[in-house]
Amino acid sequence: EFELNAALQSPRLDPFLRAWFAFSDGRFAAALAEYERALARAPRVRSRLLTDMARIRFLMRDYPGALDRLVEAAQEREAEAESE
C-alpha cells in the first residue's frame, strides 16, 4: 500500500490517473484538481474529462457546476465531431 501511495504522489504520474484514483477513493475535491491539470495536458479528450468533472460536481451536490461542465462537455464533443 505504501508503494502505491508513493506512486500516486509522483509528479510523473498522469493527472488523469491521479484524478481517477482520487475519485475512486471518494476524494472529490482532489479529483477535480487533477482533472483540471489533465485538461491542460490532454486537449483531445476534453469532452470526456469535462463529463467526468460534471459527474463529480453532481455527486458533490454542486448542481449548477455540474450543469456548466456538462454543457461545456457537449460543446467540446460537438467541436471534436466536426474536426473528425
PDB file of C-alpha atoms in Angstrom:
ATOM      1  CA  GLU A   1       0.000   0.000   0.000  1.00  0.00           C
ATOM      2  CA  PHE A   2       2.878   2.391   0.776  1.00  0.00           C
ATOM      3  CA  GLU A   3       4.363   1.856  -2.683  1.00  0.00           C
ATOM      4  CA  LEU A   4       1.015   2.555  -4.326  1.00  0.00           C
ATOM      5  CA  ASN A   5       0.565   5.782  -2.362  1.00  0.00           C
ATOM      6  CA  ALA A   6       4.109   6.847  -3.231  1.00  0.00           C
ATOM      7  CA  ALA A   7       3.459   6.129  -6.913  1.00  0.00           C
ATOM      8  CA  LEU A   8       0.242   8.158  -6.823  1.00  0.00           C
ATOM      9  CA  GLN A   9       2.134  11.150  -5.456  1.00  0.00           C
ATOM     10  CA  SER A  10       4.745  11.003  -8.198  1.00  0.00           C
ATOM     11  CA  PRO A  11       4.742  14.126 -10.392  1.00  0.00           C
ATOM     12  CA  ARG A  12       5.432  11.832 -13.347  1.00  0.00           C
ATOM     13  CA  LEU A  13       2.081  10.066 -12.979  1.00  0.00           C
ATOM     14  CA  ASP A  14      -0.556  11.181 -15.453  1.00  0.00           C
ATOM     15  CA  PRO A  15      -3.016  13.605 -13.807  1.00  0.00           C
ATOM     16  CA  PHE A  16      -5.902  11.612 -15.310  1.00  0.00           C
ATOM     17  CA  LEU A  17      -4.797   8.546 -13.343  1.00  0.00           C
ATOM     18  CA  ARG A  18      -4.376  10.589 -10.160  1.00  0.00           C
ATOM     19  CA  ALA A  19      -7.864  12.013 -10.728  1.00  0.00           C
ATOM     20  CA  TRP A  20      -9.337   8.565 -11.229  1.00  0.00           C
ATOM     21  CA  PHE A  21      -7.692   7.203  -8.081  1.00  0.00           C
ATOM     22  CA  ALA A  22      -8.829  10.223  -6.050  1.00  0.00           C
ATOM     23  CA  PHE A  23     -12.372   9.816  -7.377  1.00  0.00           C
ATOM     24  CA  SER A  24     -12.318   6.099  -6.575  1.00  0.00           C
ATOM     25  CA  ASP A  25     -11.207   6.939  -3.049  1.00  0.00           C
ATOM     26  CA  GLY A  26     -14.024   9.478  -2.595  1.00  0.00           C
ATOM     27  CA  ARG A  27     -11.667  12.475  -2.556  1.00  0.00           C
ATOM     28  CA  PHE A  28     -13.748  14.512  -4.966  1.00  0.00           C
ATOM     29  CA  ALA A  29     -12.055  17.894  -4.466  1.00  0.00           C
ATOM     30  CA  ALA A  30      -8.644  16.337  -5.161  1.00  0.00           C
ATOM     31  CA  ALA A  31     -10.072  14.548  -8.194  1.00  0.00           C
ATOM     32  CA  LEU A  32     -11.381  17.824  -9.618  1.00  0.00           C
ATOM     33  CA  ALA A  33      -7.980  19.463  -9.152  1.00  0.00           C
ATOM     34  CA  GLU A  34      -6.281  16.618 -11.011  1.00  0.00           C
ATOM     35  CA  TYR A  35      -8.874  16.720 -13.784  1.00  0.00           C
ATOM     36  CA  GLU A  36      -8.093  20.434 -14.213  1.00  0.00           C
ATOM     37  CA  ARG A  37      -4.430  19.510 -14.672  1.00  0.00           C
ATOM     38  CA  ALA A  38      -5.385  16.758 -17.093  1.00  0.00           C
ATOM     39  CA  LEU A  39      -7.422  19.221 -19.183  1.00  0.00           C
ATOM     40  CA  ALA A  40      -4.309  21.268 -19.778  1.00  0.00           C
ATOM     41  CA  ARG A  41      -2.328  18.211 -20.892  1.00  0.00           C
ATOM     42  CA  ALA A  42      -4.878  16.290 -22.954  1.00  0.00           C
ATOM     43  CA  PRO A  43      -6.819  18.583 -25.268  1.00  0.00           C
ATOM     44  CA  ARG A  44      -8.036  15.686 -27.437  1.00  0.00           C
ATOM     45  CA  VAL A  45     -10.164  14.150 -24.687  1.00  0.00           C
ATOM     46  CA  ARG A  46     -11.603  17.329 -23.198  1.00  0.00           C
ATOM     47  CA  SER A  47     -15.211  16.215 -23.572  1.00  0.00           C
ATOM     48  CA  ARG A  48     -14.560  13.025 -21.608  1.00  0.00           C
ATOM     49  CA  LEU A  49     -12.689  14.848 -18.853  1.00  0.00           C
ATOM     50  CA  LEU A  50     -15.383  17.503 -18.615  1.00  0.00           C
ATOM     51  CA  THR A  51     -18.064  14.816 -18.376  1.00  0.00           C
ATOM     52  CA  ASP A  52     -16.162  13.155 -15.527  1.00  0.00           C
ATOM     53  CA  MET A  53     -15.861  16.523 -13.804  1.00  0.00           C
ATOM     54  CA  ALA A  54     -19.610  17.104 -14.213  1.00  0.00           C
ATOM     55  CA  ARG A  55     -20.267  13.730 -12.575  1.00  0.00           C
ATOM     56  CA  ILE A  56     -18.071  14.620  -9.608  1.00  0.00           C
ATOM     57  CA  ARG A  57     -19.702  18.020  -9.166  1.00  0.00           C
ATOM     58  CA  PHE A  58     -23.106  16.323  -9.242  1.00  0.00           C
ATOM     59  CA  LEU A  59     -22.005  13.882  -6.531  1.00  0.00           C
ATOM     60  CA  MET A  60     -20.777  16.866  -4.505  1.00  0.00           C
ATOM     61  CA  ARG A  61     -24.273  18.364  -4.917  1.00  0.00           C
ATOM     62  CA  ASP A  62     -22.859  21.270  -6.893  1.00  0.00           C
ATOM     63  CA  TYR A  63     -25.657  21.056  -9.437  1.00  0.00           C
ATOM     64  CA  PRO A  64     -25.007  24.391 -11.183  1.00  0.00           C
ATOM     65  CA  GLY A  65     -21.314  23.483 -11.529  1.00  0.00           C
ATOM     66  CA  ALA A  66     -22.243  20.042 -12.831  1.00  0.00           C
ATOM     67  CA  LEU A  67     -24.561  21.564 -15.423  1.00  0.00           C
ATOM     68  CA  ASP A  68     -21.893  24.065 -16.512  1.00  0.00           C
ATOM     69  CA  ARG A  69     -19.354  21.286 -17.057  1.00  0.00           C
ATOM     70  CA  LEU A  70     -21.891  19.106 -18.841  1.00  0.00           C
ATOM     71  CA  VAL A  71     -22.805  21.912 -21.241  1.00  0.00           C
ATOM     72  CA  GLU A  72     -19.101  22.581 -21.832  1.00  0.00           C
ATOM     73  CA  ALA A  73     -18.554  18.846 -22.460  1.00  0.00           C
ATOM     74  CA  ALA A  74     -21.370  18.785 -25.020  1.00  0.00           C
ATOM     75  CA  GLN A  75     -19.896  21.788 -26.818  1.00  0.00           C
ATOM     76  CA  GLU A  76     -16.450  20.181 -26.827  1.00  0.00           C
ATOM     77  CA  ARG A  77     -17.860  16.900 -28.153  1.00  0.00           C
ATOM     78  CA  GLU A  78     -19.617  18.785 -30.948  1.00  0.00           C
ATOM     79  CA  ALA A  79     -16.351  20.528 -31.853  1.00  0.00           C
ATOM     80  CA  GLU A  80     -14.473  17.212 -31.726  1.00  0.00           C
ATOM     81  CA  ALA A  81     -17.038  15.615 -34.054  1.00  0.00           C
ATOM     82  CA  GLU A  82     -16.706  18.451 -36.554  1.00  0.00           C
ATOM     83  CA  SER A  83     -12.933  18.063 -36.661  1.00  0.00           C
ATOM     84  CA  GLU A  84     -13.041  14.275 -37.211  1.00  0.00           C
TER      85      GLU A  84
END
